[in-house]
Short mmCIF file of C-alpha atoms in Angstrom, two decimals:
data_model
loop_
_atom_site.label_atom_id
_atom_site.label_comp_id
_atom_site.label_asym_id
_atom_site.label_seq_id
_atom_site.Cartn_x
_atom_site.Cartn_y
_atom_site.Cartn_z
CA MET A 1 69.35 83.18 -20.01
CA ILE A 2 70.89 79.69 -19.95
CA ALA A 3 69.16 77.11 -22.12
CA PRO A 4 68.26 73.83 -19.81
CA ALA A 5 70.41 71.05 -20.76
CA MET A 6 68.80 68.28 -23.04
CA PRO A 7 68.19 64.61 -21.28
CA THR A 8 70.67 62.70 -22.19
CA MET A 9 69.98 59.36 -24.27
CA GLN A 10 71.14 56.27 -22.32
CA PRO A 11 72.96 53.53 -24.86
CA VAL A 12 70.81 50.46 -25.35
CA SER A 13 72.72 47.42 -25.04
CA ARG A 14 73.09 44.77 -27.17
CA LYS A 15 71.35 42.45 -24.63
CA GLU A 16 68.30 44.79 -24.50
CA LEU A 17 67.83 44.66 -28.43
CA LEU A 18 67.92 41.13 -28.64
CA LEU A 19 65.38 40.87 -25.91
CA ALA A 20 63.08 43.47 -27.79
CA GLU A 21 63.29 41.74 -30.89
CA ALA A 22 62.69 38.19 -28.99
CA ASN A 23 59.67 40.02 -27.74
CA ARG A 24 58.43 41.11 -31.10
CA ARG A 25 58.90 37.73 -32.68
CA LYS A 26 56.91 36.45 -29.44
CA ALA A 27 54.18 38.90 -29.98
CA ARG A 28 53.89 38.33 -33.26
CA ALA A 29 53.82 34.76 -33.35
CA LEU A 30 50.71 34.66 -31.00
CA ALA A 31 48.95 37.21 -33.21
CA GLN A 32 48.91 35.00 -35.78
CA THR A 33 46.98 32.38 -33.80
CA LYS A 34 45.50 34.15 -30.59
CA SER A 35 42.64 36.45 -31.52
CA ILE A 36 43.19 38.77 -28.66
CA LYS A 37 46.70 38.75 -29.24
CA PHE A 38 46.07 39.61 -32.64
CA ALA A 39 43.79 42.44 -31.84
CA GLN A 40 46.89 44.11 -29.17
CA TYR A 41 49.47 43.54 -31.81
CA ILE A 42 47.22 45.28 -34.47
CA ASP A 43 45.77 47.79 -32.12
CA LYS A 44 47.49 49.61 -29.41
CA TRP A 45 43.74 50.62 -27.76
CA HIS A 46 44.25 49.46 -23.88
CA GLY A 47 40.99 48.06 -23.80
CA TYR A 48 41.92 44.86 -25.46
CA HIS A 49 44.36 44.32 -22.64
CA ALA A 50 41.25 44.13 -20.13
CA ALA A 51 40.88 41.09 -18.16
CA HIS A 52 37.31 40.45 -19.81
CA MET A 53 38.49 41.12 -23.35
CA GLU A 54 41.16 38.41 -22.80
CA LEU A 55 38.70 35.74 -21.69
CA ILE A 56 36.26 36.80 -24.27
CA GLY A 57 39.42 35.93 -26.59
CA GLU A 58 40.26 32.67 -25.33
CA TYR A 59 36.66 31.59 -25.96
CA VAL A 60 36.68 32.95 -29.26
CA ASP A 61 39.91 31.12 -30.08
CA LYS A 62 37.94 27.76 -28.52
CA ALA A 63 35.13 28.67 -30.65
CA ILE A 64 37.63 29.03 -34.20
CA ASP A 65 39.32 25.62 -33.24
CA GLY A 66 36.18 24.06 -32.48
CA THR A 67 37.06 22.92 -28.88
CA LEU A 68 34.89 24.95 -27.27
CA TRP A 69 31.87 22.30 -27.62
CA ASP A 70 34.12 19.05 -26.85
CA ASP A 71 31.98 18.30 -23.64
CA ILE A 72 28.65 19.54 -24.87
CA PRO A 73 26.45 16.69 -26.10
CA GLY A 74 24.52 16.84 -29.14
CA GLU A 75 24.49 17.25 -32.98
CA GLY A 76 22.59 20.42 -33.81
CA MET A 77 23.97 23.96 -34.28
CA ARG A 78 27.29 25.59 -31.83
CA TYR A 79 26.69 28.62 -30.52
CA LEU A 80 28.94 31.41 -28.75
CA PHE A 81 26.92 33.75 -26.92
CA ILE A 82 28.81 36.52 -25.42
CA CYS A 83 27.29 38.80 -22.92
CA VAL A 84 28.96 41.81 -22.07
CA PRO A 85 27.82 45.43 -21.28
CA PRO A 86 27.67 48.13 -24.10
CA SER A 87 30.93 50.13 -24.74
CA TYR A 88 33.29 47.46 -23.06
CA GLY A 89 34.86 46.81 -26.10
CA LYS A 90 33.02 43.49 -27.54
CA SER A 91 32.13 44.91 -30.86
CA SER A 92 35.44 46.59 -31.76
CA PHE A 93 37.15 43.15 -31.07
CA VAL A 94 34.73 40.33 -32.15
CA SER A 95 32.71 42.73 -35.10
CA ARG A 96 36.26 44.93 -36.35
CA LYS A 97 38.81 42.53 -35.56
CA LEU A 98 38.34 38.84 -35.53
CA PRO A 99 36.84 38.18 -39.07
CA ALA A 100 40.56 39.58 -40.17
CA LEU A 101 42.13 37.12 -38.29
CA ALA A 102 39.34 34.12 -38.60
CA VAL A 103 39.96 33.65 -42.30
CA PRO A 104 43.51 32.86 -42.14
CA ARG A 105 43.17 30.61 -39.05
CA LEU A 106 40.29 28.71 -40.58
CA MET A 107 42.52 28.23 -43.36
CA GLU A 108 45.66 26.81 -41.64
CA LEU A 109 43.34 24.44 -39.41
CA GLY A 110 42.09 23.15 -42.72
CA LYS A 111 38.48 24.56 -42.64
CA PRO A 112 35.99 26.54 -44.69
CA HIS A 113 36.95 29.94 -43.97
CA GLN A 114 33.63 31.98 -45.16
CA VAL A 115 32.22 34.57 -42.94
CA ILE A 116 28.91 36.11 -42.03
CA THR A 117 28.51 39.40 -39.87
CA ALA A 118 25.10 40.51 -39.36
CA SER A 119 23.50 43.78 -36.96
CA TYR A 120 20.51 45.25 -36.77
CA ASN A 121 20.96 46.72 -40.13
CA SER A 122 23.08 46.91 -43.02
CA THR A 123 24.47 50.37 -42.29
CA LEU A 124 25.91 49.17 -39.41
CA ALA A 125 27.06 45.47 -40.08
CA GLU A 126 28.80 47.24 -43.24
CA ALA A 127 30.36 49.83 -40.83
CA ASN A 128 31.79 47.05 -38.98
CA ASN A 129 33.19 45.14 -41.98
CA ARG A 130 34.46 48.47 -43.32
CA LYS A 131 36.74 48.48 -40.42
CA VAL A 132 38.09 44.77 -41.11
CA ILE A 133 38.97 45.65 -44.56
CA GLU A 134 40.66 48.73 -43.44
CA LEU A 135 42.60 47.01 -41.12
CA MET A 136 43.65 44.07 -43.90
CA GLU A 137 45.11 46.90 -45.91
CA THR A 138 47.76 47.84 -43.28
CA VAL A 139 51.32 47.16 -43.38
CA GLU A 140 51.03 45.48 -39.89
CA TYR A 141 48.60 42.98 -41.10
CA GLN A 142 50.27 42.33 -44.38
CA ASP A 143 53.44 41.43 -42.55
CA LEU A 144 51.17 38.97 -40.43
CA PHE A 145 49.50 37.37 -43.30
CA PRO A 146 51.26 38.17 -46.59
CA HIS A 147 49.40 35.46 -48.29
CA ILE A 148 46.32 37.02 -47.68
CA VAL A 149 45.66 39.10 -50.62
CA PRO A 150 42.30 41.18 -51.35
CA SER A 151 40.74 40.78 -54.60
CA ARG A 152 40.61 43.25 -57.39
CA LYS A 153 37.38 42.16 -58.12
CA GLU A 154 35.46 41.92 -54.77
CA TRP A 155 36.64 44.17 -51.74
CA SER A 156 33.79 46.52 -50.41
CA ALA A 157 32.27 47.00 -46.93
CA GLU A 158 29.34 44.90 -48.15
CA LYS A 159 31.39 41.85 -49.48
CA TRP A 160 35.43 41.07 -50.20
CA SER A 161 37.09 38.29 -51.52
CA LEU A 162 40.60 36.96 -51.89
CA GLU A 163 42.50 36.92 -54.63
CA GLY A 164 42.73 33.19 -56.17
CA GLU A 165 39.31 32.07 -55.19
CA SER A 166 36.10 31.85 -56.93
CA PHE A 167 33.63 32.73 -53.95
CA THR A 168 32.99 35.70 -51.39
CA THR A 169 35.19 35.35 -48.56
CA CYS A 170 32.88 37.92 -46.07
CA LYS A 171 29.59 39.35 -46.71
CA ALA A 172 27.86 41.87 -44.26
CA ALA A 173 24.22 42.00 -43.53
CA GLY A 174 21.32 43.27 -41.95
CA ILE A 175 18.86 41.51 -40.19
CA GLY A 176 16.44 41.06 -42.79
CA ALA A 177 18.60 40.93 -45.95
CA GLY A 178 18.89 37.62 -47.94
CA LEU A 179 21.85 35.71 -48.09
CA THR A 180 21.19 33.62 -51.00
CA GLY A 181 24.14 32.42 -53.19
CA PHE A 182 25.96 32.63 -50.06
CA HIS A 183 27.85 30.37 -47.43
CA ALA A 184 29.77 30.82 -44.07
CA TYR A 185 31.63 28.49 -41.42
CA MET A 186 31.42 31.34 -39.15
CA ALA A 187 28.45 33.96 -38.47
CA VAL A 188 29.25 37.02 -35.91
CA VAL A 189 25.79 38.44 -34.91
CA ASP A 190 26.32 41.91 -33.21
CA ASP A 191 23.32 43.48 -31.73
CA PRO A 192 20.74 42.25 -34.04
CA ILE A 193 17.95 43.93 -31.62
CA ARG A 194 18.69 48.11 -32.06
CA ASP A 195 16.75 49.19 -28.58
CA ARG A 196 14.46 48.02 -26.31
CA ALA A 197 11.38 49.52 -28.48
CA ALA A 198 12.68 47.05 -30.95
CA ALA A 199 12.72 44.07 -28.35
CA THR A 200 9.13 44.96 -27.34
CA SER A 201 7.87 44.50 -30.35
CA PRO A 202 6.10 41.32 -31.00
CA THR A 203 6.44 41.85 -34.59
CA SER A 204 10.19 42.96 -34.51
CA ILE A 205 11.40 39.85 -32.17
CA GLU A 206 9.16 37.48 -34.65
CA ASN A 207 10.99 38.84 -37.78
CA LEU A 208 14.37 38.42 -36.17
CA TRP A 209 13.69 34.84 -35.30
CA GLU A 210 12.59 33.71 -38.65
CA TRP A 211 15.21 35.33 -40.33
CA TRP A 212 17.77 33.53 -37.99
CA ASN A 213 16.22 30.60 -38.70
CA ASP A 214 14.74 30.68 -42.35
CA VAL A 215 18.27 32.71 -43.69
CA LEU A 216 20.95 32.76 -41.14
CA LEU A 217 21.05 29.21 -40.04
CA THR A 218 20.38 27.85 -43.89
CA ARG A 219 23.82 29.25 -44.54
CA ILE A 220 25.97 27.88 -42.15
CA LEU A 221 28.13 25.35 -43.38
CA PRO A 222 28.19 21.81 -42.14
CA GLY A 223 30.43 21.91 -38.69
CA GLY A 224 30.11 26.17 -38.90
CA PHE A 225 29.43 27.97 -35.72
CA VAL A 226 27.51 31.38 -34.77
CA ILE A 227 28.58 34.00 -32.37
CA GLY A 228 25.71 36.14 -31.12
CA MET A 229 26.03 39.33 -29.15
CA TRP A 230 24.13 41.97 -28.22
CA THR A 231 22.22 43.49 -25.29
CA ARG A 232 19.66 41.05 -23.27
CA TRP A 233 16.73 43.19 -23.69
CA THR A 234 14.15 40.28 -23.83
CA GLU A 235 14.22 36.51 -22.99
CA ASN A 236 12.59 36.17 -26.38
CA ASP A 237 15.75 37.27 -28.41
CA PRO A 238 17.20 34.35 -30.62
CA MET A 239 19.36 33.34 -27.45
CA GLY A 240 16.24 32.77 -25.25
CA LYS A 241 14.60 31.02 -27.86
CA VAL A 242 17.59 28.52 -28.74
CA LEU A 243 18.30 27.84 -24.95
CA THR A 244 14.26 27.15 -24.62
CA ASN A 245 14.33 25.05 -27.20
CA ILE A 246 16.79 22.73 -25.89
CA LYS A 247 15.60 22.80 -22.49
CA GLU A 248 11.99 21.32 -23.90
CA GLY A 249 13.90 18.81 -25.74
CA LYS A 250 12.94 20.38 -29.26
CA SER A 251 16.98 20.94 -30.48
CA THR A 252 19.89 19.08 -29.97
CA ASP A 253 21.84 22.33 -30.51
CA ARG A 254 25.27 22.80 -28.48
CA VAL A 255 25.18 26.13 -26.46
CA VAL A 256 28.20 27.83 -24.59
CA VAL A 257 27.34 31.63 -22.90
CA LEU A 258 29.81 33.98 -21.48
CA ARG A 259 28.01 36.34 -19.35
CA LEU A 260 30.05 39.27 -17.88
CA PRO A 261 27.70 41.24 -15.74
CA ALA A 262 29.19 45.11 -14.87
CA MET A 263 28.85 44.32 -11.45
CA ALA A 264 30.15 40.45 -10.31
CA GLU A 265 26.94 38.81 -8.50
CA THR A 266 26.33 37.29 -5.59
CA GLN A 267 25.47 33.64 -5.78
CA ALA A 268 21.99 34.04 -4.93
CA GLU A 269 21.95 36.61 -7.79
CA ARG A 270 23.18 33.88 -10.08
CA GLU A 271 20.96 31.43 -9.17
CA ALA A 272 17.99 33.72 -10.10
CA ALA A 273 19.44 34.52 -13.37
CA GLY A 274 19.44 30.37 -13.86
CA GLN A 275 15.81 30.34 -12.78
CA MET A 276 15.62 32.33 -16.07
CA GLY A 277 17.02 30.12 -18.05
CA LEU A 278 20.63 31.29 -18.09
CA PRO A 279 23.59 28.95 -17.75
CA ILE A 280 25.22 30.02 -14.24
CA ASP A 281 28.73 29.25 -13.15
CA SER A 282 29.03 28.44 -9.69
CA ALA A 283 31.49 31.42 -9.07
CA ASP A 284 32.12 34.59 -11.38
CA PRO A 285 34.15 33.95 -14.52
CA LEU A 286 36.40 36.02 -13.59
CA GLY A 287 36.98 35.27 -10.31
CA ARG A 288 35.21 38.61 -8.64
CA GLU A 289 34.14 39.04 -5.59
CA PRO A 290 30.24 40.35 -5.23
CA GLY A 291 30.07 43.89 -6.42
CA GLU A 292 33.48 44.01 -7.79
CA PRO A 293 33.42 45.85 -11.50
CA LEU A 294 33.92 44.28 -14.64
CA TRP A 295 36.18 47.05 -15.83
CA PRO A 296 36.93 49.68 -13.54
CA HIS A 297 38.47 51.99 -16.46
CA GLN A 298 35.15 52.00 -17.77
CA HIS A 299 32.94 52.40 -14.91
CA SER A 300 33.91 52.00 -10.80
CA ALA A 301 32.26 50.45 -8.39
CA ALA A 302 30.37 53.91 -7.22
CA GLU A 303 29.50 54.73 -10.62
CA LEU A 304 27.83 51.18 -11.39
CA ALA A 305 25.88 51.59 -8.13
CA GLU A 306 24.50 55.07 -8.85
CA LYS A 307 23.66 53.50 -12.52
CA ARG A 308 21.56 50.70 -10.63
CA LYS A 309 19.73 52.63 -7.96
CA ALA A 310 18.80 55.38 -10.75
CA GLN A 311 17.75 53.07 -13.73
CA PRO A 312 16.85 49.52 -12.25
CA VAL A 313 15.23 48.01 -15.55
CA THR A 314 18.13 49.21 -17.81
CA TRP A 315 20.49 48.29 -14.98
CA HIS A 316 19.59 44.31 -15.49
CA SER A 317 19.23 44.11 -19.18
CA LEU A 318 21.51 46.70 -20.37
CA TYR A 319 24.83 46.18 -17.65
CA GLN A 320 24.00 42.92 -15.91
CA GLN A 321 23.01 41.32 -18.92
CA VAL A 322 19.73 39.69 -17.40
CA PRO A 323 16.83 40.36 -19.67
CA ARG A 324 14.67 41.47 -16.73
CA PRO A 325 15.12 42.05 -12.70
CA ARG A 326 15.08 39.37 -10.22
CA GLY A 327 11.57 38.86 -9.51
CA GLY A 328 10.02 40.81 -12.58
CA TYR A 329 9.67 43.65 -13.98
CA LEU A 330 6.94 44.71 -12.09
CA VAL A 331 5.62 42.01 -9.61
CA GLY A 332 6.58 38.07 -9.70
CA GLN A 333 5.96 35.09 -7.65
CA LYS A 334 7.54 36.54 -4.47
CA ASP A 335 4.18 38.91 -4.35
CA PHE A 336 1.92 35.96 -4.25
CA LYS A 337 0.93 33.62 -1.32
CA LEU A 338 0.38 30.25 -2.84
CA ILE A 339 -2.20 28.15 -1.14
CA PRO A 340 -2.95 24.31 -1.55
CA ALA A 341 -6.51 24.48 -2.33
CA MET A 342 -9.37 26.37 -3.50
CA PRO A 343 -11.32 27.73 -0.83
CA LYS A 344 -15.14 27.09 -0.85
CA GLN A 345 -16.46 28.86 1.43
CA GLY A 346 -17.05 33.10 1.15
CA ILE A 347 -15.87 33.39 -1.95
CA LYS A 348 -17.35 35.27 -4.99
CA TRP A 349 -15.94 33.65 -8.18
CA VAL A 350 -15.69 34.54 -11.68
CA TRP A 351 -13.80 33.15 -15.01
CA GLY A 352 -11.81 35.75 -17.14
CA THR A 353 -11.09 35.13 -20.51
CA ASP A 354 -9.08 36.44 -23.24
CA TRP A 355 -9.27 35.30 -26.56
CA ALA A 356 -7.07 34.41 -29.94
CA ILE A 357 -8.12 32.99 -33.05
CA THR A 358 -4.95 31.43 -34.74
CA GLU A 359 -3.86 27.82 -33.96
CA LYS A 360 0.15 27.75 -33.36
CA GLU A 361 0.73 25.45 -36.64
CA LEU A 362 -1.04 28.40 -39.21
CA ALA A 363 0.91 31.36 -37.77
CA PRO A 364 3.89 32.03 -40.08
CA LYS A 365 3.48 35.47 -39.50
CA LYS A 366 3.96 34.99 -35.55
CA GLY A 367 7.18 33.27 -35.66
CA ASP A 368 5.06 30.15 -35.11
CA ASP A 369 4.13 31.47 -31.51
CA PRO A 370 0.75 33.11 -32.00
CA ASP A 371 -1.41 34.69 -29.02
CA TYR A 372 -2.85 32.46 -26.76
CA THR A 373 -6.56 32.00 -25.64
CA ALA A 374 -6.63 32.25 -21.81
CA ALA A 375 -9.20 31.09 -19.21
CA ALA A 376 -8.66 32.26 -15.38
CA LEU A 377 -10.92 31.46 -12.09
CA VAL A 378 -10.54 34.41 -9.86
CA GLY A 379 -12.40 35.08 -6.71
CA LEU A 380 -12.66 37.71 -4.25
CA ARG A 381 -12.89 36.88 -0.56
CA MET A 382 -13.73 40.24 1.83
CA VAL A 383 -11.80 40.54 4.95
CA ASP A 384 -14.33 42.11 7.66
CA GLY A 385 -16.45 43.30 5.46
CA ASN A 386 -13.47 46.08 3.98
CA ALA A 387 -13.23 45.84 0.69
CA LEU A 388 -9.84 47.38 1.05
CA ASN A 389 -8.65 44.24 2.62
CA ALA A 390 -10.15 41.83 0.56
CA ARG A 391 -7.82 39.06 -0.89
CA LEU A 392 -8.24 37.92 -4.55
CA VAL A 393 -7.48 34.19 -5.37
CA ILE A 394 -6.38 32.99 -8.25
CA ALA A 395 -7.76 29.72 -8.47
CA PHE A 396 -7.15 28.07 -11.99
CA MET A 397 -5.39 28.87 -15.74
CA GLU A 398 -5.75 27.18 -18.92
CA ARG A 399 -4.49 28.58 -21.98
CA GLY A 400 -3.63 27.00 -25.55
CA GLN A 401 -3.25 28.29 -29.66
CA LEU A 402 -6.07 27.11 -31.11
CA ASN A 403 -8.25 27.76 -33.51
CA GLN A 404 -11.89 29.33 -32.73
CA HIS A 405 -13.55 26.29 -32.52
CA ASP A 406 -11.08 24.27 -30.35
CA ALA A 407 -10.65 27.74 -28.25
CA ARG A 408 -14.33 27.66 -27.39
CA GLN A 409 -14.19 23.66 -26.43
CA MET A 410 -11.24 24.42 -24.39
CA VAL A 411 -13.20 27.11 -22.30
CA LYS A 412 -16.06 24.90 -22.27
CA ARG A 413 -14.44 22.16 -20.76
CA VAL A 414 -12.93 24.25 -18.24
CA ILE A 415 -15.65 26.28 -17.29
CA THR A 416 -17.73 23.20 -16.92
CA GLY A 417 -15.17 21.43 -14.94
CA THR A 418 -15.74 22.37 -11.74
CA ASP A 419 -18.44 22.07 -9.38
CA LYS A 420 -20.68 25.33 -9.63
CA ARG A 421 -21.63 27.29 -12.62
CA TYR A 422 -19.56 30.61 -12.48
CA PRO A 423 -19.78 33.32 -14.63
CA VAL A 424 -18.05 34.03 -17.21
CA ARG A 425 -16.74 37.40 -18.75
CA ALA A 426 -14.42 38.67 -21.15
CA GLY A 427 -13.59 42.53 -22.72
CA GLN A 428 -14.72 44.44 -25.43
CA ALA A 429 -12.46 43.36 -28.51
CA ASN A 430 -14.27 42.39 -31.63
CA ILE A 431 -12.87 38.80 -31.32
CA ASP A 432 -14.00 38.51 -27.74
CA LYS A 433 -17.70 39.41 -28.74
CA ILE A 434 -17.68 36.84 -31.54
CA HIS A 435 -16.66 33.88 -29.20
CA LEU A 436 -19.20 34.84 -26.29
CA ALA A 437 -22.21 35.26 -28.62
CA GLU A 438 -21.36 31.52 -29.90
CA MET A 439 -20.99 30.47 -26.68
CA LYS A 440 -24.35 31.65 -25.63
CA LYS A 441 -25.60 29.61 -28.75
CA ASP A 442 -24.56 26.46 -27.00
CA ALA A 443 -27.36 24.71 -25.30
CA SER A 444 -25.04 22.99 -22.79
CA LEU A 445 -24.05 26.28 -21.80
CA MET A 446 -27.68 27.65 -20.64
CA ASN A 447 -27.11 27.99 -17.07
CA PHE A 448 -24.28 30.21 -17.38
CA SER A 449 -24.22 34.00 -16.97
CA ILE A 450 -21.75 34.66 -20.51
CA ARG A 451 -21.67 38.64 -21.34
CA ASN A 452 -18.97 40.97 -22.14
CA LEU A 453 -17.68 43.66 -20.02
CA ARG A 454 -18.82 46.93 -20.56
CA HIS A 455 -16.71 49.93 -21.60
CA ARG A 456 -17.16 51.61 -17.85
CA GLU A 457 -15.77 48.35 -16.36
CA HIS A 458 -12.63 47.54 -18.58
CA ARG A 459 -11.21 50.58 -19.51
CA GLY A 460 -7.54 51.91 -20.67
CA ASP A 461 -4.77 49.68 -21.59
CA LYS A 462 -3.50 46.74 -20.66
CA MET A 463 -1.06 48.33 -18.08
CA GLU A 464 -4.01 50.21 -17.01
CA ARG A 465 -6.09 46.97 -16.67
CA ALA A 466 -3.52 44.61 -14.83
CA ALA A 467 -2.53 47.84 -12.14
CA PRO A 468 -5.58 46.79 -9.93
CA TRP A 469 -4.67 43.24 -9.19
CA PHE A 470 -0.84 43.78 -9.74
CA GLU A 471 -0.91 46.57 -6.84
CA ARG A 472 -2.79 44.14 -4.42
CA ALA A 473 -0.16 41.45 -4.95
CA GLN A 474 2.36 44.10 -4.03
CA ALA A 475 0.30 45.08 -0.67
CA GLY A 476 0.60 40.98 -0.17
CA LEU A 477 -3.05 40.63 -1.17
CA VAL A 478 -3.52 37.97 -3.52
CA ASP A 479 -3.33 34.33 -3.28
CA VAL A 480 -2.50 31.24 -6.02
CA VAL A 481 -3.62 27.81 -5.38
CA GLN A 482 -0.69 25.60 -6.26
CA GLY A 483 -0.98 23.67 -9.68
CA PRO A 484 1.03 22.68 -12.66
CA TRP A 485 0.21 25.93 -14.48
CA ASN A 486 1.91 28.02 -11.73
CA GLU A 487 5.45 28.29 -13.75
CA MET A 488 4.10 29.56 -17.10
CA PHE A 489 1.58 31.88 -14.99
CA PHE A 490 4.34 33.33 -12.98
CA ARG A 491 7.06 33.89 -16.22
CA GLU A 492 4.21 35.94 -17.98
CA ILE A 493 3.61 38.32 -15.30
CA GLU A 494 7.05 38.77 -14.38
CA GLN A 495 8.14 39.19 -18.08
CA PHE A 496 4.89 41.90 -18.14
CA PRO A 497 4.85 44.32 -19.98
CA HIS A 498 8.09 43.35 -22.25
CA GLY A 499 7.07 39.87 -22.94
CA ALA A 500 6.04 38.01 -25.74
CA HIS A 501 2.53 36.98 -24.67
CA ASP A 502 0.29 38.58 -22.09
CA ASP A 503 -2.90 36.81 -22.49
CA MET A 504 -2.86 35.17 -18.76
CA VAL A 505 -2.40 38.71 -17.28
CA ASP A 506 -5.30 40.14 -19.57
CA ALA A 507 -7.87 36.86 -18.22
CA VAL A 508 -7.17 37.81 -14.77
CA SER A 509 -7.46 41.35 -15.46
CA VAL A 510 -11.17 40.81 -16.97
CA ALA A 511 -11.91 38.52 -14.07
CA VAL A 512 -10.51 41.48 -11.37
CA ALA A 513 -12.97 44.11 -13.70
CA ALA A 514 -15.74 41.75 -13.08
CA LEU A 515 -15.15 40.96 -9.63
CA GLY A 516 -15.48 45.19 -9.16
CA MET A 517 -12.16 45.58 -7.86
CA GLY A 518 -11.06 48.69 -9.94
CA ALA A 519 -10.23 50.60 -7.16
CA LYS A 520 -6.67 50.81 -5.88
CA VAL A 521 -5.03 49.46 -2.41
CA LYS A 522 -3.97 52.36 -0.14
CA LYS A 523 -0.17 51.34 -0.60
CA GLN A 524 2.21 53.20 -2.86
CA SER A 525 2.76 51.48 -5.92
CA ARG A 526 6.21 50.53 -7.48
CA MET A 527 4.13 49.87 -10.88
CA LEU A 528 2.28 53.51 -11.16
#
């Protein structure tokens, strides 16, 4: 047998060698100043060349040199929030590569160069930081930054320092961990919320927000900034709260949001996201056409369409980086008919109430955001004597984060503010019984029918109690009287059952139960 001929190696010309060397020098120079070029130079993973990664790199570079916020007014904290689907490379880049570049880059710019990296627990935060120090020990890194010398005294996944410096350069921490004695110019918070269960836990969200304000932000040096990256499980995450505070005039923080949905949106979808408080662009940040995938190598358009069909709730939060589906998880404003005034004839009315006991200023364990006391005036209008087609009317709503005395005064004010004395009802919780017992003692309310619902009238959990009127809304059988309270009401029902508050939902559920409308309408429910 004759052996096959070996391929002949073509000689490399001097010109080609010079060109290759010039390209290497150029790549090396870019890697010393540009974050995504650094990642590409130090790690040959193809994902760093994806268009969305290049764009993230541009934003990060502007954050490091400080120009990202030049056109944004304000004197508060500077934030860059990056919203990208999971497994699209953001953590590999920002949490495991960026600190290794940010330190020498900030030094070059004459700025403090201490860094905090944080995640939902210390295990993940330290795993990310371990990747950083492993990278910094490579020959390739030392070639780029020979002046960055690891300290022999402090060099671990929890924290590390540089030779010749008396302070910790980078510290990894889990949410809730203390940072006493450490300060940073740049903080990277990656996945502070573990999963949807944590996102729907008021306690978890409150603890995160307390740690964010009381620990993390107090450790940021003047002029410093925070990069936040996570799945938008809830509107009540730190990004949502920061944006809400700015909108309500409570802070002068400067925020840039880079949101890159897995599937490019239509303009109507972008505007819907804007209605949830998200900053929106006039076009897709990458110039994609509607329906075009963010990273075809990871998910094709067909694969994304299948995920959208199979997991509608997860699709929006996990892949589109929108905290909830357009129009609400279960129902939304689109399901209700707005009417100009409260109908006067042919309607049975009742006040539904849901009680809380803690005023806002005395709620440290609730992140300064305790439950509300809510009162809802709800009516039932029969149509042709047929209960199946009866219409519910939600005429008025008021709520407040109040102490016990002020909560009763608020409810007293609203129930006596109408031209007739409508019944007042509440659920079976102990706090409901306490408040209604006190109201019955009030001589000025003697002409009111005031009582707690019986167990048989108000069974099940919050979802089961809301089901009758949510289903009627889905069937187009619920009217809402126009009023200044509409916006907060629709926001709450669209976030239900994953929102921070459900007090208005509960108040309406009490009223609907009192009206005897617990039976389901004959229409397949999208909720149950």
